[in-house]
Structure formats: C-alpha cells, structure tokens
Coordinates of C-alpha atoms in Angstrom, one line a residue:
M1 CA 0.2 0.0 -0.1
L2 CA 1.1 3.3 -0.4
P3 CA 2.9 4.9 2.7
P4 CA 0.6 7.5 4.9
A5 CA 0.7 10.8 3.3
F6 CA 1.2 14.3 4.4
L7 CA 1.0 17.5 3.7
V8 CA 4.0 20.4 3.0
C9 CA 2.0 23.3 4.3
A10 CA 3.9 25.9 2.9
L11 CA 3.6 24.6 -0.8
A12 CA 0.1 23.6 -0.5
A13 CA -0.9 27.1 0.6
V14 CA 0.4 28.5 -2.7
A15 CA -0.6 25.5 -4.7
H16 CA -3.6 27.7 -6.1
A17 CA -1.3 29.9 -8.2
S18 CA -1.7 29.2 -11.8
P19 CA 1.2 30.4 -14.4
H20 CA -0.1 31.2 -17.8
H21 CA 2.6 29.8 -19.5
A22 CA 1.2 27.4 -22.5
H23 CA 2.3 23.9 -21.8
K24 CA 3.5 21.7 -24.3
V25 CA 3.9 17.9 -24.0
F26 CA 7.3 16.8 -23.1
E27 CA 6.8 12.9 -22.5
S28 CA 4.1 10.3 -23.1
I29 CA 4.0 6.5 -22.6
A30 CA 1.3 4.0 -23.5
S31 CA -0.8 2.6 -20.8
P32 CA 2.0 0.1 -18.9
D33 CA 1.3 -3.7 -18.9
G34 CA 0.9 -5.5 -15.7
W35 CA -0.7 -2.2 -14.2
A36 CA -4.0 -0.9 -12.9
N37 CA -5.3 2.1 -12.7
L38 CA -7.1 2.9 -9.5
G39 CA -8.2 6.3 -9.8
A40 CA -6.7 9.6 -8.6
A41 CA -3.9 10.0 -6.6
P42 CA -4.5 11.5 -2.7
I43 CA -4.1 15.6 -2.8
D44 CA -1.8 14.9 0.3
H45 CA 0.4 12.4 -1.4
I46 CA 4.3 13.9 -1.9
I47 CA 5.9 13.3 -4.9
P48 CA 10.0 13.7 -4.8
L49 CA 10.3 15.2 -8.3
R50 CA 13.8 15.3 -9.9
I51 CA 14.5 17.6 -12.5
A52 CA 17.7 17.3 -14.8
L53 CA 19.2 20.3 -16.6
P54 CA 21.1 20.1 -19.5
Q55 CA 24.9 20.0 -19.3
A56 CA 26.3 23.0 -21.0
N57 CA 29.6 21.8 -21.3
F58 CA 29.6 18.2 -21.2
A59 CA 31.3 17.8 -25.2
A60 CA 34.1 19.8 -23.6
L61 CA 34.1 16.8 -20.4
E62 CA 34.3 14.4 -23.0
E63 CA 37.0 15.6 -24.8
H64 CA 39.0 16.2 -21.3
L65 CA 38.0 12.7 -20.4
Y66 CA 39.6 11.0 -23.9
A67 CA 42.7 13.3 -23.4
V68 CA 43.7 12.2 -19.9
S69 CA 42.8 8.4 -20.8
D70 CA 44.9 8.4 -23.9
P71 CA 48.4 7.2 -23.5
A72 CA 49.3 9.0 -26.5
H73 CA 48.2 12.3 -25.7
E74 CA 50.2 14.8 -23.8
R75 CA 47.7 15.4 -21.0
Y76 CA 47.6 11.7 -20.2
G77 CA 46.9 11.1 -16.8
A78 CA 46.3 14.9 -15.9
H79 CA 42.6 13.8 -14.3
L80 CA 40.3 16.4 -13.4
S81 CA 39.4 18.0 -9.9
K82 CA 36.1 17.4 -8.4
S83 CA 35.2 21.3 -8.8
E84 CA 36.9 21.3 -12.5
V85 CA 34.6 18.2 -13.5
E86 CA 31.4 20.3 -11.9
A87 CA 32.5 23.3 -13.7
L88 CA 32.1 21.4 -17.2
V89 CA 29.0 19.9 -16.2
A90 CA 27.0 23.0 -14.7
P91 CA 24.0 24.1 -16.5
H92 CA 23.7 27.4 -18.4
P93 CA 22.7 30.3 -16.3
D94 CA 19.6 30.9 -18.5
S95 CA 18.7 27.2 -17.7
V96 CA 19.2 27.7 -14.1
S97 CA 17.0 30.9 -14.1
A98 CA 14.4 29.7 -16.5
V99 CA 13.7 26.5 -14.2
D100 CA 14.3 28.5 -10.7
A101 CA 11.4 31.2 -12.4
W102 CA 9.3 28.2 -12.8
L103 CA 9.3 26.6 -9.6
L104 CA 8.8 30.0 -7.9
E105 CA 6.0 30.5 -9.9
H106 CA 4.3 27.1 -8.2
G107 CA 5.1 28.9 -4.6
I108 CA 8.5 26.8 -4.4
P109 CA 11.3 28.8 -3.2
D110 CA 15.2 27.9 -3.6
S111 CA 15.4 27.2 0.2
A112 CA 12.7 24.1 -0.4
C113 CA 15.2 22.8 -3.4
T114 CA 18.0 20.5 -3.2
R115 CA 20.8 20.6 -5.6
S116 CA 23.4 18.6 -6.9
P117 CA 26.7 19.8 -6.4
A118 CA 27.3 20.9 -10.1
G119 CA 23.5 22.3 -9.9
D120 CA 22.8 19.9 -12.9
W121 CA 20.1 18.0 -10.6
V122 CA 17.3 19.8 -8.8
S123 CA 14.8 18.0 -6.1
V124 CA 11.8 18.9 -4.8
R125 CA 8.8 17.4 -2.8
V126 CA 5.8 18.5 -3.6
P127 CA 2.2 17.5 -2.8
V128 CA 0.0 16.0 -5.9
P129 CA -1.8 19.2 -6.9
V130 CA 1.4 21.0 -7.3
A131 CA 3.1 18.5 -9.5
E132 CA -0.4 18.3 -11.6
R133 CA -0.1 22.4 -11.8
M134 CA 3.7 22.1 -12.8
L135 CA 3.6 19.0 -15.2
D136 CA -0.1 20.0 -16.9
T137 CA -1.1 16.3 -15.6
T138 CA -3.0 14.0 -13.8
F139 CA -1.5 11.5 -11.4
H140 CA -3.0 8.1 -10.5
V141 CA -2.2 5.4 -8.6
W142 CA -1.4 2.2 -10.2
K143 CA -1.3 -1.2 -8.8
H144 CA 0.7 -3.8 -10.3
T145 CA -1.7 -6.9 -11.0
E146 CA 1.1 -9.5 -9.6
D147 CA 2.6 -8.3 -6.4
G148 CA -0.1 -5.6 -5.3
N149 CA 2.5 -3.2 -5.3
E150 CA 1.3 0.9 -5.8
I151 CA 2.6 3.6 -6.9
V152 CA 2.0 7.3 -8.0
R153 CA 2.6 8.2 -11.9
T154 CA 1.1 9.3 -14.9
T155 CA 1.3 8.4 -18.5
R156 CA 1.7 11.9 -20.2
Y157 CA 3.4 15.1 -18.6
S158 CA 4.2 18.4 -20.3
L159 CA 6.0 21.5 -19.3
P160 CA 5.9 25.3 -20.6
A161 CA 7.1 25.5 -24.0
H162 CA 10.1 27.8 -23.4
L163 CA 11.3 25.3 -20.6
H164 CA 12.0 22.2 -23.3
A165 CA 15.3 23.8 -23.9
H166 CA 16.3 23.9 -20.2
V167 CA 15.2 20.2 -19.0
E168 CA 16.3 16.9 -19.9
L169 CA 13.7 14.9 -17.8
V170 CA 11.7 14.9 -14.9
Q171 CA 10.9 11.8 -12.7
P172 CA 9.3 9.8 -11.5
T173 CA 6.2 10.5 -13.6
T174 CA 6.2 7.9 -16.5
L175 CA 8.5 5.6 -15.0
F176 CA 6.6 2.4 -13.8
S177 CA 9.1 0.3 -11.5
R178 CA 8.8 -2.1 -8.8
V179 CA 9.5 -1.5 -5.0
K180 CA 12.8 -3.5 -5.0
A181 CA 15.1 -3.7 -7.8
R182 CA 16.5 -7.0 -9.0
R183 CA 20.2 -7.9 -9.4
A184 CA 21.2 -9.7 -12.3
E185 CA 21.2 -13.5 -11.0
A186 CA 24.5 -15.0 -10.6
R187 CA 24.9 -18.5 -11.7
S188 CA 27.6 -21.0 -12.8
V189 CA 27.6 -21.9 -16.3
G190 CA 28.8 -24.9 -18.5
V191 CA 30.8 -24.6 -21.6
Q192 CA 31.5 -26.8 -24.6
A193 CA 34.7 -28.4 -23.3
R194 CA 36.1 -29.0 -20.2
V195 CA 39.5 -30.1 -19.0
H196 CA 38.8 -33.3 -16.0
D197 CA 42.4 -34.1 -15.1
V198 CA 42.8 -32.0 -11.8
R199 CA 46.4 -33.3 -11.1
G200 CA 49.3 -31.4 -11.8
V201 CA 49.5 -28.1 -13.8
V202 CA 47.7 -27.3 -17.3
A203 CA 50.3 -25.5 -20.2
V204 CA 48.3 -22.7 -21.4
A205 CA 49.3 -21.0 -24.7
R206 CA 48.9 -17.1 -24.6
S207 CA 48.4 -15.1 -27.4
D208 CA 52.1 -14.1 -28.3
G209 CA 53.3 -18.0 -28.5
T210 CA 54.5 -18.2 -24.8
K211 CA 53.0 -20.6 -22.1
L212 CA 51.6 -20.1 -18.8
T213 CA 51.4 -22.9 -16.3
V214 CA 48.0 -23.1 -14.2
D215 CA 47.3 -25.6 -11.6
A216 CA 44.9 -28.3 -13.2
G217 CA 42.6 -28.0 -9.9
C218 CA 41.5 -24.5 -11.0
N219 CA 39.0 -26.4 -13.5
E220 CA 37.2 -27.6 -10.5
T221 CA 37.7 -24.6 -8.0
V222 CA 38.6 -21.1 -8.4
T223 CA 40.7 -20.0 -5.8
I224 CA 42.4 -16.6 -5.7
A225 CA 45.6 -18.3 -6.1
C226 CA 43.9 -19.7 -9.1
I227 CA 43.2 -15.8 -10.4
R228 CA 46.4 -14.8 -9.9
Q229 CA 47.9 -18.1 -12.3
F230 CA 45.4 -17.1 -15.2
F231 CA 46.3 -13.3 -14.9
N232 CA 50.1 -14.1 -14.6
I233 CA 50.2 -11.7 -11.4
G234 CA 53.1 -13.9 -10.2
D235 CA 54.5 -12.7 -6.9
Y236 CA 53.5 -9.0 -7.1
R237 CA 51.6 -7.6 -3.9
A238 CA 50.2 -4.4 -3.3
S239 CA 52.3 -2.1 -0.9
G240 CA 49.0 -0.9 1.4
T241 CA 50.6 2.4 2.2
N242 CA 50.4 4.6 -1.1
G243 CA 46.7 5.7 -1.1
N244 CA 45.1 2.7 -3.0
Q245 CA 41.6 2.1 -2.8
I246 CA 39.0 -0.2 -4.5
A247 CA 35.3 -0.2 -3.9
V248 CA 32.2 -2.3 -4.8
A249 CA 28.8 -0.3 -5.8
G250 CA 26.1 -2.6 -4.4
Y251 CA 22.3 -2.4 -4.8
S252 CA 19.4 -4.3 -4.5
E253 CA 19.2 -4.8 -0.6
E254 CA 22.3 -7.1 -1.0
Y255 CA 24.9 -6.7 1.3
A256 CA 29.0 -7.6 2.2
N257 CA 29.0 -9.9 5.4
A258 CA 31.9 -9.0 7.8
K259 CA 31.6 -12.5 8.9
D260 CA 31.9 -14.2 5.7
Q261 CA 35.1 -12.0 4.9
Q262 CA 37.0 -13.2 7.8
L263 CA 36.1 -16.9 7.0
F264 CA 37.4 -16.1 3.4
Y265 CA 40.6 -15.1 4.7
A266 CA 41.1 -17.7 6.9
D267 CA 40.5 -20.0 3.7
Q268 CA 42.4 -18.1 1.3
L269 CA 44.6 -15.1 2.3
P270 CA 45.2 -15.6 6.2
E271 CA 47.9 -12.3 6.3
A272 CA 44.3 -10.5 5.8
L273 CA 42.6 -11.7 9.0
N274 CA 41.3 -9.3 11.3
T275 CA 41.3 -6.2 8.5
T276 CA 38.0 -5.3 7.2
F277 CA 36.5 -3.0 4.4
K278 CA 34.5 0.4 4.9
Y279 CA 30.7 0.0 4.7
V280 CA 29.0 3.2 3.3
L281 CA 25.4 3.4 3.4
V282 CA 24.1 5.5 0.2
N283 CA 20.5 7.1 -0.2
G284 CA 18.7 4.4 2.3
G285 CA 20.9 1.8 1.9
K286 CA 21.3 -0.8 4.8
N287 CA 24.0 -2.7 6.5
G288 CA 22.3 -6.0 6.7
Q289 CA 25.1 -8.4 8.5
D290 CA 22.7 -11.3 9.8
Y291 CA 22.3 -14.0 7.6
D292 CA 18.7 -13.2 6.9
S293 CA 19.9 -10.8 4.8
D294 CA 20.7 -11.5 1.1
T295 CA 24.5 -11.6 0.8
Y296 CA 25.2 -14.1 -1.8
A297 CA 26.2 -11.6 -4.7
E298 CA 27.9 -8.9 -3.0
N299 CA 30.1 -11.1 -0.5
S300 CA 31.6 -13.2 -3.6
D301 CA 32.3 -9.7 -5.1
M302 CA 34.0 -7.9 -1.9
Q303 CA 35.7 -11.3 -1.4
T304 CA 37.4 -11.7 -4.9
V305 CA 38.4 -7.6 -5.2
L306 CA 40.2 -7.5 -1.8
G307 CA 41.1 -11.2 -2.5
L308 CA 43.2 -9.9 -5.3
A309 CA 43.9 -6.0 -4.3
F310 CA 44.7 -6.5 -0.6
P311 CA 46.0 -4.5 1.3
A312 CA 44.3 -1.9 -0.7
T313 CA 41.6 -0.1 1.4
G314 CA 38.2 -1.3 0.6
T315 CA 34.8 0.1 0.5
Y316 CA 31.4 -1.4 0.2
Y317 CA 28.4 1.1 -1.1
S318 CA 25.2 0.0 0.1
T319 CA 22.6 1.8 -2.1
G320 CA 19.1 1.7 -1.5
G321 CA 16.0 2.7 -3.6
E322 CA 15.3 1.8 -7.1
G323 CA 15.9 3.3 -10.4
P324 CA 13.5 3.9 -13.2
W325 CA 12.3 1.0 -15.4
I326 CA 10.0 0.7 -18.5
E327 CA 8.7 -3.3 -18.7
D328 CA 9.5 -5.6 -21.6
S329 CA 8.2 -9.1 -22.7
D330 CA 11.0 -10.6 -20.8
T331 CA 11.6 -8.3 -17.9
R332 CA 8.5 -8.1 -15.9
T333 CA 9.8 -7.1 -12.3
D334 CA 12.4 -3.8 -11.9
T335 CA 15.9 -4.7 -12.5
I336 CA 17.1 -1.0 -12.7
A337 CA 19.7 -0.4 -10.0
P338 CA 19.4 3.4 -8.7
Y339 CA 22.8 4.2 -10.2
G340 CA 21.7 8.0 -10.3
A341 CA 21.2 8.1 -6.5
W342 CA 24.5 6.3 -5.9
L343 CA 26.3 8.8 -8.9
D344 CA 24.9 11.7 -6.7
F345 CA 26.6 10.7 -3.7
A346 CA 30.2 9.8 -4.9
L347 CA 30.6 12.6 -7.2
A348 CA 30.1 14.7 -4.1
Q349 CA 32.8 13.0 -2.5
E350 CA 36.0 15.4 -2.7
K351 CA 38.1 11.8 -3.2
L352 CA 37.2 8.6 -4.9
P353 CA 38.4 5.0 -5.1
Q354 CA 40.7 4.2 -7.8
T355 CA 38.8 1.6 -8.9
I356 CA 35.1 0.5 -8.6
S357 CA 33.2 -2.8 -9.6
T358 CA 29.7 -3.2 -10.2
G359 CA 28.0 -6.5 -11.2
Y360 CA 24.3 -5.2 -12.3
E361 CA 22.9 -5.5 -15.5
S362 CA 19.3 -4.9 -17.2
H363 CA 18.0 -4.6 -20.7
E364 CA 19.1 -1.4 -22.1
Q365 CA 15.4 -1.1 -23.5
T366 CA 14.0 -0.9 -20.0
I367 CA 16.2 2.0 -19.1
P368 CA 14.3 5.1 -20.6
E369 CA 17.0 6.7 -23.1
S370 CA 17.1 10.1 -21.3
Y371 CA 17.9 8.8 -17.8
A372 CA 20.5 6.2 -19.3
K373 CA 22.1 8.6 -20.8
R374 CA 22.2 10.9 -17.9
V375 CA 23.9 7.9 -15.8
C376 CA 26.3 7.3 -18.5
A377 CA 27.4 10.7 -18.2
G378 CA 27.8 10.3 -14.5
F379 CA 30.2 7.8 -15.4
A380 CA 32.2 9.6 -17.7
Q381 CA 32.7 12.2 -14.8
L382 CA 34.3 9.4 -12.5
G383 CA 36.5 8.6 -15.6
A384 CA 37.9 12.2 -15.7
R385 CA 38.3 12.2 -12.0
G386 CA 40.8 9.5 -12.5
T387 CA 38.4 6.4 -11.3
S388 CA 38.4 3.1 -13.4
L389 CA 34.6 1.7 -13.6
L390 CA 34.1 -2.0 -14.3
V391 CA 30.8 -3.5 -15.1
M392 CA 29.8 -6.8 -16.2
S393 CA 28.9 -7.4 -19.9
G394 CA 25.7 -9.7 -18.3
N395 CA 24.6 -13.5 -17.8
G396 CA 22.4 -14.1 -20.7
G397 CA 24.3 -13.9 -23.7
V398 CA 23.0 -11.8 -26.6
G399 CA 19.5 -11.7 -24.6
D400 CA 17.9 -12.1 -21.4
A401 CA 19.6 -12.5 -18.0
E402 CA 16.8 -14.5 -16.3
G403 CA 16.2 -17.5 -18.6
D404 CA 18.2 -20.0 -20.1
P405 CA 20.3 -18.4 -23.1
R406 CA 20.1 -20.8 -25.3
T407 CA 15.8 -21.2 -25.4
Q408 CA 15.2 -17.1 -24.9
S409 CA 13.0 -15.2 -27.2
C410 CA 13.7 -11.8 -27.2
W411 CA 11.5 -8.7 -28.4
T412 CA 11.4 -4.9 -28.5
N413 CA 9.1 -3.0 -26.1
D414 CA 8.4 -0.2 -28.1
G415 CA 5.4 -1.4 -29.6
R416 CA 6.8 -3.1 -32.7
H417 CA 7.5 -6.4 -30.9
K418 CA 10.2 -7.0 -33.1
R419 CA 12.6 -9.8 -32.5
Q420 CA 15.7 -8.5 -31.9
F421 CA 19.1 -9.1 -29.6
L422 CA 18.9 -7.1 -25.9
P423 CA 21.8 -4.8 -25.6
S424 CA 22.6 -4.4 -21.7
F425 CA 23.3 -1.4 -19.5
P426 CA 25.5 0.0 -18.1
A427 CA 27.5 -2.2 -20.2
S428 CA 26.4 -0.7 -23.2
C429 CA 27.6 2.9 -21.8
P430 CA 30.9 4.1 -23.7
F431 CA 32.6 5.6 -20.7
V432 CA 32.7 2.2 -18.6
T433 CA 34.8 -1.0 -19.0
A434 CA 32.7 -4.1 -19.8
V435 CA 33.8 -7.4 -18.7
G436 CA 32.6 -10.7 -20.2
S437 CA 33.2 -14.3 -18.9
T438 CA 35.5 -17.5 -19.7
V439 CA 35.6 -20.9 -18.1
F440 CA 38.2 -23.5 -17.5
I441 CA 41.9 -24.4 -18.7
P442 CA 42.4 -23.9 -21.6
E443 CA 40.1 -20.4 -21.5
V444 CA 36.8 -20.5 -23.7
A445 CA 34.0 -18.2 -23.6
A446 CA 31.1 -19.1 -21.2
Y447 CA 27.8 -19.3 -23.1
S448 CA 26.2 -17.0 -20.8
S449 CA 28.5 -14.1 -21.3
G450 CA 26.8 -11.1 -22.1
G451 CA 27.8 -9.1 -25.5
G452 CA 26.5 -7.1 -28.1
F453 CA 26.0 -3.5 -29.4
S454 CA 24.0 -0.6 -28.1
N455 CA 21.1 1.0 -29.5
Y456 CA 21.2 4.3 -27.4
W457 CA 25.1 4.9 -28.0
S458 CA 27.1 4.8 -31.4
R459 CA 30.5 3.1 -31.6
P460 CA 33.1 5.3 -29.9
S461 CA 36.5 5.9 -31.9
Y462 CA 38.6 4.0 -29.3
Q463 CA 36.9 0.6 -30.8
G464 CA 36.8 1.5 -34.6
R465 CA 39.6 -0.7 -35.7
A466 CA 39.1 -3.5 -33.1
V467 CA 35.2 -3.6 -34.0
S468 CA 35.4 -3.0 -37.4
E469 CA 37.7 -5.7 -38.4
Y470 CA 35.2 -8.1 -36.5
L471 CA 32.1 -7.2 -38.1
T472 CA 33.8 -7.1 -41.8
T473 CA 36.2 -10.3 -41.3
Q474 CA 34.2 -12.6 -39.0
L475 CA 30.7 -11.6 -38.8
R476 CA 30.4 -10.6 -42.3
G477 CA 26.3 -9.8 -42.2
T478 CA 25.3 -12.5 -39.8
Y479 CA 22.0 -11.5 -37.9
A480 CA 21.6 -8.8 -39.7
G481 CA 18.6 -6.7 -38.5
L482 CA 19.0 -7.9 -34.9
Y483 CA 21.5 -5.8 -33.6
N484 CA 23.0 -2.3 -34.6
P485 CA 26.4 -2.7 -36.3
N486 CA 27.1 1.0 -35.5
G487 CA 26.7 0.8 -31.8
R488 CA 29.1 1.0 -28.6
A489 CA 30.1 -2.5 -28.8
Y490 CA 30.7 -4.8 -25.6
P491 CA 32.2 -6.2 -23.5
D492 CA 35.8 -4.7 -23.6
V493 CA 37.5 -7.7 -21.9
A494 CA 37.3 -11.4 -19.9
A495 CA 38.0 -13.0 -17.1
Q496 CA 37.2 -16.4 -15.5
S497 CA 33.6 -16.4 -14.0
I498 CA 32.5 -19.7 -12.4
N499 CA 33.5 -22.0 -9.4
F500 CA 34.9 -19.3 -7.2
R501 CA 35.5 -20.5 -3.7
V502 CA 34.0 -18.1 -1.4
A503 CA 32.1 -17.8 2.0
L504 CA 28.4 -17.6 2.0
Y505 CA 26.3 -17.6 5.0
G506 CA 28.9 -18.9 7.3
Q507 CA 30.1 -21.7 5.0
L508 CA 32.5 -22.2 1.8
T509 CA 30.8 -22.6 -1.0
A510 CA 31.0 -21.9 -5.0
A511 CA 29.9 -19.1 -6.9
G512 CA 30.0 -17.9 -10.5
G513 CA 28.4 -15.5 -13.1
G514 CA 29.5 -12.2 -14.9
Q515 CA 30.0 -10.5 -11.7
Q516 CA 32.6 -12.9 -10.4
A517 CA 34.6 -12.1 -13.4
T518 CA 34.1 -8.3 -13.3
A519 CA 35.4 -8.4 -9.5
A520 CA 38.6 -10.3 -10.8
F521 CA 39.3 -7.7 -13.2
A522 CA 38.8 -5.1 -11.1
G523 CA 41.3 -6.7 -8.8
L524 CA 43.7 -6.9 -11.6
V525 CA 43.2 -3.1 -12.5
S526 CA 43.6 -2.2 -8.6
L527 CA 47.3 -4.0 -8.5
L528 CA 47.9 -1.8 -11.8
N529 CA 47.0 1.1 -10.3
D530 CA 48.8 0.5 -7.1
A531 CA 52.0 -0.2 -9.3
R532 CA 51.2 3.1 -10.7
L533 CA 51.2 4.8 -7.3
A534 CA 54.0 3.3 -6.0
H535 CA 56.1 5.0 -8.8
G536 CA 54.5 8.4 -8.3
K537 CA 52.4 7.9 -11.6
P538 CA 48.7 8.7 -11.2
P539 CA 46.2 6.0 -11.5
L540 CA 44.7 4.6 -15.0
G541 CA 41.4 6.0 -14.7
F542 CA 38.9 5.6 -17.8
L543 CA 40.6 2.2 -19.3
N544 CA 39.4 1.7 -22.8
P545 CA 41.6 4.4 -24.8
F546 CA 44.5 2.5 -23.1
L547 CA 43.5 -0.9 -23.6
Y548 CA 42.3 -0.8 -27.3
S549 CA 45.6 1.0 -28.1
S550 CA 48.8 0.5 -26.0
G551 CA 46.9 -2.7 -24.4
L552 CA 45.9 -4.4 -27.3
A553 CA 48.6 -6.6 -28.2
V554 CA 48.9 -8.0 -24.7
F555 CA 45.6 -9.8 -23.7
N556 CA 44.9 -13.5 -24.5
D557 CA 42.9 -14.0 -26.9
I558 CA 40.0 -16.3 -26.7
T559 CA 39.0 -18.1 -29.5
S560 CA 36.5 -20.8 -28.7
G561 CA 32.9 -20.9 -27.5
N562 CA 29.9 -19.2 -28.2
A563 CA 26.9 -17.0 -26.1
P564 CA 23.5 -17.9 -27.5
G565 CA 20.4 -16.6 -26.9
C566 CA 17.0 -15.3 -29.0
G567 CA 16.7 -18.5 -30.3
T568 CA 19.8 -18.2 -32.3
Q569 CA 23.8 -19.4 -31.4
G570 CA 24.3 -15.9 -30.8
F571 CA 28.0 -14.4 -31.3
N572 CA 31.3 -16.5 -31.4
A573 CA 34.5 -16.0 -29.7
T574 CA 37.2 -15.3 -32.4
E575 CA 40.3 -14.1 -33.3
G576 CA 40.8 -10.7 -32.4
W577 CA 38.1 -8.5 -30.5
D578 CA 34.7 -10.3 -30.5
P579 CA 31.5 -9.7 -28.7
I580 CA 31.7 -12.2 -26.0
T581 CA 35.2 -11.9 -24.3
G582 CA 35.8 -8.4 -26.0
L583 CA 39.9 -8.0 -26.3
G584 CA 40.5 -11.4 -24.2
T585 CA 41.5 -12.2 -20.5
P586 CA 44.7 -9.6 -19.1
D587 CA 48.0 -10.7 -18.6
F588 CA 49.1 -8.6 -15.5
G589 CA 52.9 -8.9 -16.0
K590 CA 52.9 -7.4 -20.0
L591 CA 49.9 -4.6 -18.7
K592 CA 52.4 -3.7 -15.5
D593 CA 55.0 -3.1 -18.0
L594 CA 52.8 -1.1 -20.1
A595 CA 51.1 1.0 -17.3
L596 CA 54.7 1.7 -16.1
A597 CA 55.7 2.9 -19.6
F598 CA 54.1 6.3 -19.5

C-alpha cells in the first residue's frame, strides 16, 4: 500500500497559483502492461520530483576525458578535480534561471530545493496538486497486478514550451517500477569443453606464443591463487601504503558480510585476517549483517576484489532505492539499480576510490534513454576524475539474464514487438569497461557471457579498428537486423567467471557469474593502479582508450565458445575482438610494464 501521506504546508498554501505559460507535451507513454489504474492520487501524497538540467559543456568534459585517458596524449593521467568536472557539467545560467522561475511560479522557493554539487539536478518534494499544475497532468495510483505494489505515476506530462530547452527529464513521472530492484542472477555456467584432469598443471598457450602454467585443479575450484595464475600476477603484492583504494557498488538490498569476509580470509588469505572494509550507506541503503539478509552476490564480489587487491583499502557502497524502468516481454519486474542515487553521492565526494566494480545489468531498452544517458554521463565524470569503473557485460548471452540463454526469445518493447538481440546496460555505456566471462583451462567463452551492440550509443572512436575488423572479417552480415552494427560494442575484456571458492552464510561454497569476472578484473586493475602509485604516477582512470591502443597486443585472445540467445547461436569467440570476450583475458605482467611506461 502507499505510505501514509502528509502535507507540505508551505507549498500547499500556494498551490492555487496558476501560471499562464502554455504547456507542451514533454513525454508520454502507452498505458503500462501489468498495472491497473486505481484512480486519482491522494491530494496529500508527496512526490519527490527530480529535474535534470542540460549539462552545458559535457562535450568539453568528454574531450578532457579522452585526453587524460589516452597514453598517446600529452595530458595522459592529468585527471580533473571535482571542481573542474562540476564546472564543465554545470547547467547554463539561462537554464538555472528558467527552471528557478518556473518553480517559484508554483510557490517553490530556492530554500525548498536540493541541488547536486554541479547544479545539474534539482530535487523538490511537492504535493500531488502542485506537481499536477507544474506538469499539466493528472497523477493516478497504479497497482501492479502480480504483487499488489502501488505507485503514483502519470502516462503523460507537459512543460511550458520555453522550458523544453532547459530540462532533460523530470521523474518520477512516467517511470513504472517495482519497489525492489533485482540484481542480475549470478549462476555457474557450463561450456562446450572442459578439462577434467585435476592433477599437476596445465600449460596454456598465450597469444604471443608463450606458455603459462596453471594448476589443473583450477578447473574445479577457482581460488585467489588460481586467479593470480590466470592473470600472470606472479609474486606481485600491493604495498598498502600508497593510498590505493578499491570499492564495490552494491544495490538491491544485497550486502557484503564482515563475518564471511573473515572466513574467506582464513581459507585463502590468512595475512588479511582481522582486517575489514569500509561500509558506506547511500540513499537509505542498509548494512545487513545477519544471515537473513541477501549476501550472496556482494559477499563474493568483496571477497574477490579484496582477495586480489589486499592490502588496498576496500569500500562497500550499500545503495538503497530503485531506478526508473520500462517493462518488456522478458523483464516483468524492476531490474534497474539506482545508479543515479549512487552517482549523486559518489560525485559529491572530494576523493574517490581509484577502482570500482559493480556487477549489475538490465536490458538497455528497459531504461528510459534520457535516464540512461544521464547516468552514463555520470560515469564519464568518474573517469575524468581518475576512477576506473568495471561493470559486467551480462549473464544472458545476447538476450535475457533471467532465462536459459539457449532458449530465450527476445522482443523490443517499443510497440513494434520486433525480434532483436537485447543489449545490456550499463555495459553499453561507452564510458565504462565491460567485462565478459570465460571458463576453465584452456579458457573458452562462457555461454552466458553477455555481449552485443548498443541501440542508445554509437560506436566510440577507441573501438573503431577492433570492432570494424570483427564486423567485416568475422560476422560478415550474420544476424543482420538483430543488432545495431554501428552501436557501442561490448564487452571490452573478459575474465574467469565460475566455481569461485567463497564464503557465504558462514560456509565455504562455490559462486559464479559475470559479476565474479568483473570483480576479478577489478582486482587486477587495482594492482595496476598500485604499481603506478608506487612509482609516483597517477591512476589509470578510464581504461578503454589504453586497452584498445597500447594494451591491445598484451591480452590473451579467446577464440573458442559462443553465447547463444534469442533463439540463435549468438556470437562466437574468435580471433581478435569479439562481442563475447572482448579483447580477451589480461596478462598482468605485460599490462604492468605498459602501465609503467607512460
């Protein structure tokens, strides 16, 4: 049921004001499937409106981002400060004035507004009658037909015509979401071939013709020692005294558990016993340390990143709330993590971790494009400030993370009901590093590894050569019409993803999925940052321009396996970049030498 409503007296007292600016429809949607309209919203219900103002100089921020992220550029590593980034994304004064005047016309003074540090978001809490007058609409109570969840939304809203150039989005309005966001399911996956002999070692051929030996037992159980072998980390150990930090961003009421972290350390990293990580609560997030809480995914993530990066300082962000969501035929519950709320918090901090891992995914089409692009712009701000953000490419091949990738069918949710591969967000954002999945020795692509091409973003310049070669020499028109060949392609890289030995609910067990690969790769990036910091160099920051240029030749190319979905065999792993394992899996020794060379 709806929470008890209350009045904001100061605003309600002026709610009768009726500005005379002509409104023009800003956004409208069809009546949402699975929701029943129960009638007009209560007049005393409070709506927390968030208004996005255009970021006046984002193009300049993007130029700075690519300059400081490209090893060939003279400004490589000269990351921007918090204030420098905020100056670039701050809205134009005309937009601020126009929106402020509009709010004041409806009795909302500046003192009633909350603004982001850059001023590009304005938040107000208003009663339904005020929101309806502001947006020339009618809000209704909508009830979900399956779980009975009730929300207050509209299917159409307007803004004064002169405001359309000064506002990018206003929410929550047309966004129909469930109470609890769902994290993509983590699961162990099988592949086409597997080595069963767990005695001795296995010699793995690398892309440059060299050999790397890995304990054959890593086919059955992947430990931190196994990952260090897979990545060719050798005996490198982080210093722990140079300010290196790594974090996991968690959502969906899932929590990292301190007791399980100690059990993991006792099992695999005894030198870390009795150390802990920082737990930061964001947007009403909680710290669920009892075993009644959902600890599966975030436990395994924290254990993997700190298992590799120790003794780097670790942080877990527990972010509450939900993100905006549009239902599609495969997504009947809200899968959208509240990235915006976490970004509001993170970007307000003076200092950020150099490496952040997050293992969440949703169909790109289930996220309103305006919201997705604002979130992606926030990720660009992280990169400009020197943070490497690693995200998983997905757990559902070219389609749905919830079903068996081999049998799923995939349809657009734009009214056309067109069969189409379903790109994943946030992996499809060009300002993150998306991590695909491999399994076993020798490594092959995991059949659940997400990959594909965005429908929201065009292919970034750093991918031009690698992806173009794949399209022209490997794919050659296969699946034409099922994907956007001009879109941002993902994943960028890959890592081991199944049978990780972790501690969950007080017991040692196995975990797997794309988020494990992401956490492992994030741990490796943290070690690269540690090496640079130890040599007086800035952190790597946004990785992709480096990976697709200088780093291109030092990845281990994965050429076996495929990721089926949407009633097809999906994409294949093949020579060079491919949309299932990206550039391949990393060789730490070679990447470290490169990272210290500039």
